[in-house]
Coordinates of C-alpha atoms in Angstrom, one line a residue:
M1 CA -0.4 -0.1 0.2
E2 CA 1.5 3.8 -0.5
S3 CA 2.5 5.5 2.5
P4 CA 0.6 8.3 3.1
G5 CA 2.2 11.9 1.7
V6 CA 4.4 11.7 -1.1
T7 CA 3.4 9.7 -4.5
S8 CA 6.6 7.9 -4.9
G9 CA 4.8 5.6 -3.1
R10 CA 7.8 5.6 0.1
A11 CA 6.7 6.9 3.7
P12 CA 7.5 11.1 4.2
R13 CA 10.3 11.9 6.6
V14 CA 9.4 14.3 9.0
V15 CA 11.9 16.2 10.8
V16 CA 10.2 18.0 14.9
V17 CA 11.5 20.5 15.6
S18 CA 11.4 20.9 18.9
P19 CA 13.0 24.0 21.7
P20 CA 15.3 22.7 24.3
F21 CA 12.1 22.6 26.6
A22 CA 10.4 20.0 28.4
S23 CA 7.1 21.3 28.3
H24 CA 6.7 21.2 24.1
A25 CA 10.3 19.3 24.0
Q26 CA 7.9 16.1 26.1
P27 CA 4.3 16.8 24.0
L28 CA 5.8 17.3 20.4
S29 CA 7.7 13.8 21.1
V30 CA 4.8 12.3 21.2
L31 CA 2.8 13.8 18.2
A32 CA 6.9 12.7 16.7
G33 CA 5.7 9.2 18.1
A34 CA 2.3 9.0 16.8
L35 CA 3.5 10.2 13.5
A36 CA 5.6 7.7 12.5
R37 CA 2.8 5.1 13.6
E38 CA 0.8 6.5 11.0
G39 CA 3.6 4.8 9.0
A40 CA 5.9 8.5 8.7
D41 CA 9.7 8.7 8.6
V42 CA 10.1 11.2 12.2
V43 CA 13.6 12.5 13.6
L44 CA 12.8 14.4 16.7
A45 CA 15.3 17.6 16.1
S46 CA 16.0 19.2 19.8
G47 CA 18.4 20.5 22.3
P48 CA 21.4 17.1 23.1
S49 CA 19.7 16.6 26.3
F50 CA 16.6 15.3 25.0
E51 CA 17.4 12.8 23.5
D52 CA 15.9 10.0 25.6
F53 CA 12.0 11.8 24.7
A54 CA 13.1 10.5 21.2
D55 CA 13.9 6.7 22.6
R56 CA 10.8 6.7 24.5
A57 CA 8.8 7.7 21.4
G58 CA 10.7 5.3 19.2
V59 CA 12.0 7.6 16.6
A60 CA 15.4 8.6 15.2
F61 CA 16.8 11.4 17.0
V62 CA 19.2 14.4 15.8
P63 CA 20.8 17.7 18.5
L64 CA 19.7 21.1 17.5
T65 CA 20.2 24.0 19.0
V66 CA 17.6 26.9 17.8
T67 CA 17.7 28.8 21.3
R68 CA 20.0 30.2 24.3
N69 CA 18.0 29.9 27.5
A70 CA 16.7 26.0 27.9
N71 CA 14.4 23.7 31.0
T72 CA 15.7 20.0 30.8
G73 CA 12.5 19.3 34.0
V74 CA 13.4 21.6 36.4
A75 CA 14.4 25.2 34.8
R76 CA 16.5 26.4 37.8
S77 CA 18.6 23.6 38.3
T78 CA 18.8 23.9 33.9
R79 CA 23.0 23.9 33.3
Q80 CA 21.4 28.1 31.6
A81 CA 23.5 30.5 29.2
P82 CA 25.2 33.6 30.4
G83 CA 22.3 36.4 31.9
E84 CA 19.7 33.8 32.2
A85 CA 20.0 32.7 35.3
E86 CA 19.5 35.7 36.2
R87 CA 16.6 36.7 33.7
L88 CA 14.6 33.9 35.5
E89 CA 15.1 34.9 38.4
E90 CA 14.0 38.9 37.6
F91 CA 10.1 37.1 36.5
L92 CA 9.4 34.7 39.2
D93 CA 9.7 38.0 41.2
S94 CA 7.6 39.6 39.0
T95 CA 5.0 36.6 39.3
R96 CA 5.5 37.8 42.6
R97 CA 3.4 41.1 41.9
G98 CA 1.1 40.0 40.6
P99 CA -0.3 39.3 36.5
V100 CA 0.6 42.6 34.2
S101 CA 4.9 42.8 36.7
A102 CA 4.8 39.7 35.1
L103 CA 3.3 40.1 31.8
L104 CA 5.4 42.9 32.0
T105 CA 8.4 41.3 31.9
Q106 CA 8.0 39.2 30.1
A107 CA 7.5 41.7 27.0
R108 CA 10.8 42.5 27.6
H109 CA 12.7 39.3 28.0
R110 CA 11.4 38.6 24.5
G111 CA 12.2 42.2 23.2
R112 CA 15.3 40.7 23.2
D113 CA 15.5 36.6 22.8
M114 CA 12.9 35.5 20.6
L115 CA 15.3 36.2 17.5
S116 CA 18.8 35.6 18.8
D117 CA 20.7 34.6 16.3
P118 CA 18.7 34.3 13.0
E119 CA 21.2 34.0 10.9
G120 CA 22.4 30.9 12.5
T121 CA 20.0 28.9 13.1
L122 CA 18.6 29.0 8.8
D123 CA 22.5 28.3 8.3
A124 CA 21.4 25.2 10.9
L125 CA 18.5 24.8 9.3
R126 CA 19.8 24.8 6.1
A127 CA 22.4 21.8 6.8
L128 CA 19.9 19.5 8.5
D129 CA 18.0 20.2 5.9
A130 CA 20.7 18.9 3.1
R131 CA 21.5 16.3 5.5
L132 CA 17.9 14.6 5.6
R133 CA 16.7 15.8 3.0
P134 CA 12.5 15.7 4.8
D135 CA 9.8 16.1 2.7
W136 CA 8.3 18.7 4.8
Y137 CA 8.9 19.8 9.1
V138 CA 6.4 20.7 12.3
V139 CA 7.6 23.5 13.9
D140 CA 6.9 24.9 17.5
Q141 CA 5.7 27.5 17.1
L142 CA 7.3 29.8 19.8
S143 CA 10.5 28.7 17.7
Y144 CA 10.0 31.8 15.9
P145 CA 13.8 32.0 14.7
V146 CA 12.9 28.4 12.5
T147 CA 9.9 29.1 11.9
L148 CA 11.4 32.5 9.8
A149 CA 14.0 29.6 8.7
L150 CA 11.9 27.9 7.4
H151 CA 10.2 30.5 5.3
C152 CA 13.4 31.8 4.3
L153 CA 14.7 28.5 2.3
G154 CA 10.8 28.0 1.1
L155 CA 10.6 24.5 3.2
R156 CA 7.2 22.7 3.3
Y157 CA 6.0 23.1 7.2
A158 CA 2.7 22.6 9.3
T159 CA 2.9 25.1 12.6
F160 CA 2.3 23.0 15.9
C161 CA 0.7 25.6 18.9
P162 CA 2.4 24.2 22.8
G163 CA -0.5 26.4 24.7
H164 CA -3.1 28.6 24.2
P165 CA -4.8 28.7 20.5
T166 CA -3.6 32.3 20.6
Y167 CA -0.5 32.3 20.4
V168 CA -1.0 31.8 17.0
P169 CA -3.0 35.3 16.4
G170 CA -6.1 34.8 14.4
S171 CA -6.7 38.7 14.2
D172 CA -4.9 42.1 15.3
D173 CA -7.4 43.4 17.8
V174 CA -4.6 41.8 20.6
P175 CA -1.0 42.1 20.6
F176 CA 0.8 39.3 21.4
G177 CA 1.5 38.6 24.7
M178 CA -1.6 40.2 26.1
P179 CA -4.6 37.9 27.4
Y180 CA -7.5 37.1 25.4
A181 CA -9.7 37.0 27.9
W182 CA -9.3 37.2 31.8
P183 CA -10.7 34.7 34.9
R184 CA -13.3 35.8 36.7
E185 CA -11.4 36.8 40.2
I186 CA -8.4 38.5 38.1
R187 CA -9.3 41.8 36.0
P188 CA -6.1 43.8 36.0
G189 CA -7.6 48.2 36.4
E190 CA -7.6 49.8 33.1
E191 CA -4.2 51.5 33.9
Q192 CA -2.4 48.4 34.1
L193 CA -4.5 46.9 31.2
A194 CA -2.9 49.5 29.3
Q195 CA 0.1 49.9 29.9
L196 CA 0.9 46.2 29.8
R197 CA -0.9 46.8 25.4
A198 CA 1.8 49.6 24.7
A199 CA 4.3 47.4 26.2
A200 CA 2.9 44.1 24.6
G201 CA 2.7 46.5 20.5
A202 CA 6.0 48.0 21.2
V203 CA 7.4 44.7 21.2
E204 CA 5.2 43.1 18.4
T205 CA 6.4 46.1 16.2
A206 CA 10.0 45.4 17.1
F207 CA 9.7 41.7 16.1
T208 CA 7.9 42.3 13.1
R209 CA 10.3 44.8 12.2
R210 CA 13.0 42.3 12.4
F211 CA 11.4 39.1 11.3
A212 CA 11.1 41.3 7.8
D213 CA 14.9 42.4 8.1
V214 CA 16.0 39.4 8.0
A215 CA 13.8 37.8 5.9
R216 CA 14.5 40.7 3.2
V217 CA 18.4 39.5 3.0
H218 CA 18.6 36.2 2.9
A219 CA 14.8 35.4 1.2
P220 CA 14.3 39.0 -0.8
E221 CA 11.5 37.1 -3.5
A222 CA 9.8 35.1 -0.2
R223 CA 6.3 36.7 0.2
P224 CA 5.8 38.4 3.3
T225 CA 6.8 37.4 6.4
G226 CA 4.3 39.7 7.9
R227 CA 3.2 39.6 11.4
A228 CA 5.8 38.1 13.0
F229 CA 4.1 36.7 16.1
A230 CA 1.5 35.4 13.1
L231 CA 3.9 33.5 10.5
A232 CA 2.9 30.1 10.7
S233 CA 2.5 27.9 8.1
P234 CA 0.5 28.0 4.9
Y235 CA -0.9 24.8 5.4
A236 CA -2.2 23.2 8.5
V237 CA -1.8 24.3 12.1
A238 CA -2.1 21.8 14.9
F239 CA -3.8 22.4 18.0
T240 CA -3.2 20.8 21.9
Y241 CA -6.4 22.0 23.3
P242 CA -10.2 21.2 22.9
E243 CA -11.6 23.5 20.0
F244 CA -14.1 25.9 22.6
P245 CA -16.7 27.5 20.7
W246 CA -16.1 31.0 21.5
L247 CA -12.1 30.9 21.1
P248 CA -11.7 34.3 18.6
G249 CA -11.7 33.1 14.5
H250 CA -9.0 32.5 11.8
P251 CA -9.2 33.5 8.7
E252 CA -11.4 31.3 6.8
N253 CA -9.0 31.1 3.4
G254 CA -6.1 29.8 5.8
P255 CA -4.5 27.1 7.2
S256 CA -6.8 24.3 7.8
L257 CA -6.9 24.4 12.5
L258 CA -6.6 21.0 14.5
Y259 CA -7.5 21.1 17.7
G260 CA -6.1 17.7 18.8
G261 CA -7.6 18.2 22.6
H262 CA -4.3 16.7 24.2
S263 CA -0.7 15.3 23.3
V264 CA -0.9 12.2 26.2
P265 CA 0.6 8.8 25.2
D266 CA -1.8 6.2 25.0
S267 CA -0.6 4.0 27.7
E268 CA 2.9 5.9 30.2
P269 CA 4.7 3.3 31.7
E270 CA 5.2 2.5 35.5
P271 CA 6.8 4.9 38.1
G272 CA 8.1 1.7 39.8
P273 CA 7.0 0.7 43.7
E274 CA 8.4 3.9 45.0
W275 CA 5.4 5.8 43.7
E276 CA 3.2 2.6 44.1
E277 CA 3.9 2.8 47.5
V278 CA 3.5 6.6 47.9
V279 CA 0.1 6.3 47.1
R280 CA -0.6 3.1 48.6
R281 CA 0.5 4.9 52.5
L282 CA -1.6 8.4 50.8
R283 CA -4.4 6.2 50.6
A284 CA -4.6 4.3 53.8
G285 CA -4.6 7.2 56.1
H286 CA -7.0 9.7 53.2
D287 CA -9.8 9.1 51.6
R288 CA -9.3 11.7 49.3
L289 CA -6.0 12.2 47.1
V290 CA -4.6 16.0 46.1
L291 CA -1.7 16.7 43.3
I292 CA -0.2 20.1 44.1
A293 CA 1.8 20.9 40.7
L294 CA 3.6 24.1 39.1
G295 CA 5.1 23.4 36.6
T296 CA 8.6 23.5 35.4
F297 CA 9.1 27.3 35.5
L298 CA 7.1 28.1 39.1
S299 CA 7.5 25.2 41.3
A300 CA 10.2 27.0 42.7
R301 CA 7.1 29.2 43.7
D302 CA 7.8 27.8 47.2
D303 CA 5.7 30.7 49.2
V304 CA 2.9 29.1 46.8
L305 CA 3.2 25.8 47.6
A306 CA 3.5 26.0 50.8
L307 CA -0.1 28.1 51.6
L308 CA -2.0 25.5 49.6
V309 CA -0.4 22.5 51.9
K310 CA -1.5 24.7 54.9
G311 CA -4.5 25.1 53.6
L312 CA -5.5 21.8 52.6
R313 CA -4.4 20.3 56.0
A314 CA -6.5 23.3 57.7
H315 CA -9.5 22.9 56.3
V316 CA -9.9 19.9 53.7
P317 CA -10.1 17.1 56.6
G318 CA -8.9 13.4 54.8
A319 CA -7.5 15.3 51.8
A320 CA -3.5 14.0 51.5
A321 CA -1.7 15.6 49.2
V322 CA 1.6 14.6 46.5
V323 CA 3.6 18.6 45.9
A324 CA 6.7 18.2 42.8
A325 CA 8.7 21.5 44.2
G326 CA 11.7 21.7 41.7
D327 CA 14.8 22.8 43.6
R328 CA 12.9 23.4 46.1
T329 CA 12.6 20.4 47.7
A330 CA 14.8 21.0 50.7
A331 CA 13.1 24.0 52.0
L332 CA 9.6 23.0 52.1
S333 CA 10.9 19.4 53.4
T334 CA 9.7 20.8 57.0
L335 CA 5.7 20.0 55.8
A336 CA 6.1 16.6 54.2
G337 CA 4.4 14.0 56.4
P338 CA 1.8 11.3 57.0
G339 CA -0.6 13.5 54.6
V340 CA 1.7 15.5 52.5
H341 CA 4.9 13.7 50.2
V342 CA 6.9 16.4 48.3
A343 CA 9.3 15.2 45.4
A344 CA 11.4 17.1 43.5
T345 CA 10.0 16.0 40.4
V346 CA 6.3 13.7 40.3
P347 CA 5.2 11.4 37.3
Q348 CA 2.2 13.5 36.6
R349 CA -0.3 12.3 34.5
W350 CA 0.8 8.1 36.0
L351 CA -0.7 10.0 38.4
L352 CA -4.1 11.8 37.0
G353 CA -4.9 7.9 37.5
K354 CA -4.7 7.4 41.3
V355 CA -6.0 10.6 42.0
D356 CA -8.9 12.9 42.4
A357 CA -8.2 16.8 42.2
M358 CA -4.6 18.5 40.7
V359 CA -3.9 22.0 41.8
H360 CA -1.6 23.5 38.5
H361 CA -1.0 26.5 36.6
G362 CA -2.8 26.6 33.6
G363 CA 0.1 24.9 31.5
N364 CA -1.8 24.3 29.2
N365 CA 0.0 20.1 29.7
S366 CA -0.9 20.1 32.9
F367 CA -4.8 21.5 31.6
T368 CA -5.5 18.8 28.5
E369 CA -3.9 16.2 30.2
C370 CA -6.4 16.8 33.4
L371 CA -9.0 16.6 31.5
A372 CA -7.8 13.5 29.5
S373 CA -8.1 12.2 33.1
G374 CA -10.8 13.9 33.8
V375 CA -10.0 15.5 36.8
P376 CA -10.8 18.8 38.3
A377 CA -8.7 21.4 38.5
L378 CA -8.3 24.2 40.7
V379 CA -5.8 26.5 38.5
L380 CA -3.0 29.4 39.7
P381 CA -2.3 31.5 36.9
F382 CA 1.3 33.6 37.2
S383 CA 2.6 34.3 33.2
S384 CA 2.1 34.2 29.2
D385 CA -1.0 32.1 27.8
Q386 CA -1.6 31.0 31.4
F387 CA -4.5 33.7 32.3
A388 CA -6.6 32.7 29.1
I389 CA -6.7 28.7 29.8
A390 CA -7.3 29.3 33.8
H391 CA -10.7 31.6 32.0
D392 CA -11.5 28.3 28.9
A393 CA -11.1 25.7 31.1
E394 CA -13.6 28.2 34.7
R395 CA -16.2 29.4 31.3
A396 CA -16.2 25.2 30.1
G397 CA -16.8 24.1 33.7
V398 CA -13.5 22.2 34.2
A399 CA -12.1 24.1 36.8
R400 CA -11.4 26.9 39.2
C401 CA -9.9 29.8 39.4
V402 CA -7.5 31.3 41.7
D403 CA -5.1 34.3 42.0
P404 CA -1.8 33.9 43.6
S405 CA -0.8 36.7 43.8
L406 CA -3.5 37.6 47.1
L407 CA -3.7 34.1 48.2
E408 CA -4.0 33.0 51.8
E409 CA -3.4 29.6 53.9
R410 CA -7.1 30.3 54.5
S411 CA -8.4 31.8 50.5
A412 CA -6.2 28.2 49.9
G413 CA -8.1 25.4 52.3
Q414 CA -11.4 26.8 50.8
A415 CA -10.9 26.8 46.8
L416 CA -9.9 23.6 47.2
R417 CA -12.3 22.5 49.9
R418 CA -14.6 23.8 46.7
L419 CA -13.0 21.9 44.2
L420 CA -13.5 18.5 46.5
D421 CA -16.6 19.2 47.7
E422 CA -19.3 20.9 44.8
P423 CA -18.7 18.4 40.9
L424 CA -17.7 20.4 38.2
P425 CA -20.9 20.7 35.4
G426 CA -18.0 20.5 32.2
I427 CA -15.8 17.9 33.4
D428 CA -17.4 14.6 31.7
R429 CA -18.2 16.5 28.2
W430 CA -14.8 18.1 27.9
S431 CA -13.6 15.2 29.0
R432 CA -15.6 13.0 26.4
W433 CA -14.2 15.2 24.0
V434 CA -10.8 15.6 24.1
G435 CA -10.6 12.1 24.4
R436 CA -11.7 11.6 21.1
R437 CA -9.3 13.1 19.3
G438 CA -5.3 13.0 20.0
P439 CA -2.5 12.7 19.5
A440 CA -2.5 10.0 17.0
W441 CA -5.9 12.3 15.3
T442 CA -3.2 15.1 14.9
A443 CA -0.6 12.3 13.6
R444 CA -3.2 11.9 10.4
G445 CA -4.4 15.1 9.8
L446 CA -1.2 15.9 9.2
I447 CA -0.2 13.2 7.2
R448 CA -3.0 14.4 5.3
E449 CA -3.3 18.5 5.2
M450 CA 0.9 18.2 4.3
S451 CA 0.1 15.7 1.8
G452 CA -1.1 17.7 -1.0
T453 CA -1.1 17.1 -4.4
D454 CA 2.5 18.0 -5.3
G455 CA 4.2 14.9 -3.8
A456 CA 7.7 14.9 -1.5
R457 CA 9.3 18.2 -0.9
S458 CA 7.2 20.7 -1.9
A459 CA 8.2 24.3 -1.1
A460 CA 4.8 26.8 0.7
P461 CA 2.6 28.9 -2.4
S462 CA 4.9 31.5 -4.2
V463 CA 7.5 30.5 -2.0
P464 CA 11.2 30.0 -4.1
R465 CA 13.8 27.7 -2.3
V466 CA 17.2 29.5 -1.1
R467 CA 19.8 26.9 -1.4

């Protein structure tokens, strides 16, 4: 039988490019494995630390560095380029001052690091393409230098959006970096919103100008890049997100939009007897179990983790917790006990099959993994797209939201008690919806959309190949 996507009958070769961040490489590696199972010859290209992701997905791997910063699982423990550790601390400090402070800090950082070495990335992609000769690529939307390089080289690619769908802007109404909507308990004042809009708009204008300058030098005959943050595949954009009916629209003549719902593998490996014993011990003395995990960056907010644990103990009798504390494990060790297990990292997807609820930061992986497992959540958004995700989760009736910058022990306990005692109305509906999609569904859609009628190694419309 002829393999999909290539007129010669051979399997299409696909290179999946991920930035060196665990929260991005993990879902992209799952998609890479799904593409391979659908008949593609797949290579995962990412930082050297993520070769094991490719091994677990059953695909080939090539090292590719496309950004100066990195996160291999716990951001503070990752070896960073000069200056990146200081910027991480600046970001973490900004989250203590509330949402606008965090978003303004991210806007400043975005203006400095999202296109730090476009020529180097262009050279690296040109060399990789000459060596591997893939039929098409899958690129993380937030890897802007990679998208720009593929555009300049005239290479065929699909876009993978790792977060909220507004990471691929569909209109000019809201500048990139400003949430399209806010959860009920988090709504900055108009003066703060105006400040954020101005800052985000200025960064976007400068970034778009930089994009255009690079493209003008390296691919003067290519179609214009347009709005830099909106540059994406003209063929297909894959979202790891539910297709909520209220999401902002996209132009009808744009690429095919694939709402895959989640990027959770079909089966999760057992984490070993140690974790099975942790769950058994906590369940033996408690009737409810909560997972508390704020992601690979925000696990550094040990003050919030401590408030959540203390609130649970004081206000939710009979409840136990597993806490992912990153490099703050030692600092939180005094909270550990018969009803609390503190660890640097946790087998999150496996634990979601064992717990009654989760507290997370509104990261897309945690949000969609909870949906795939049918687990209600308490969302504490700190930055980036987490406010938009928290809004959607609240509106869909699958989570509740509180402002982490205003959290106190009593409010934390009350929120957790309500989460455990009052069923959320949208869990069953959206868990079923997400369950009908997933990485295999997304992989089939990508192969269908990227196969086209012109066979392998075809370039995007009106974009000349540049060698």
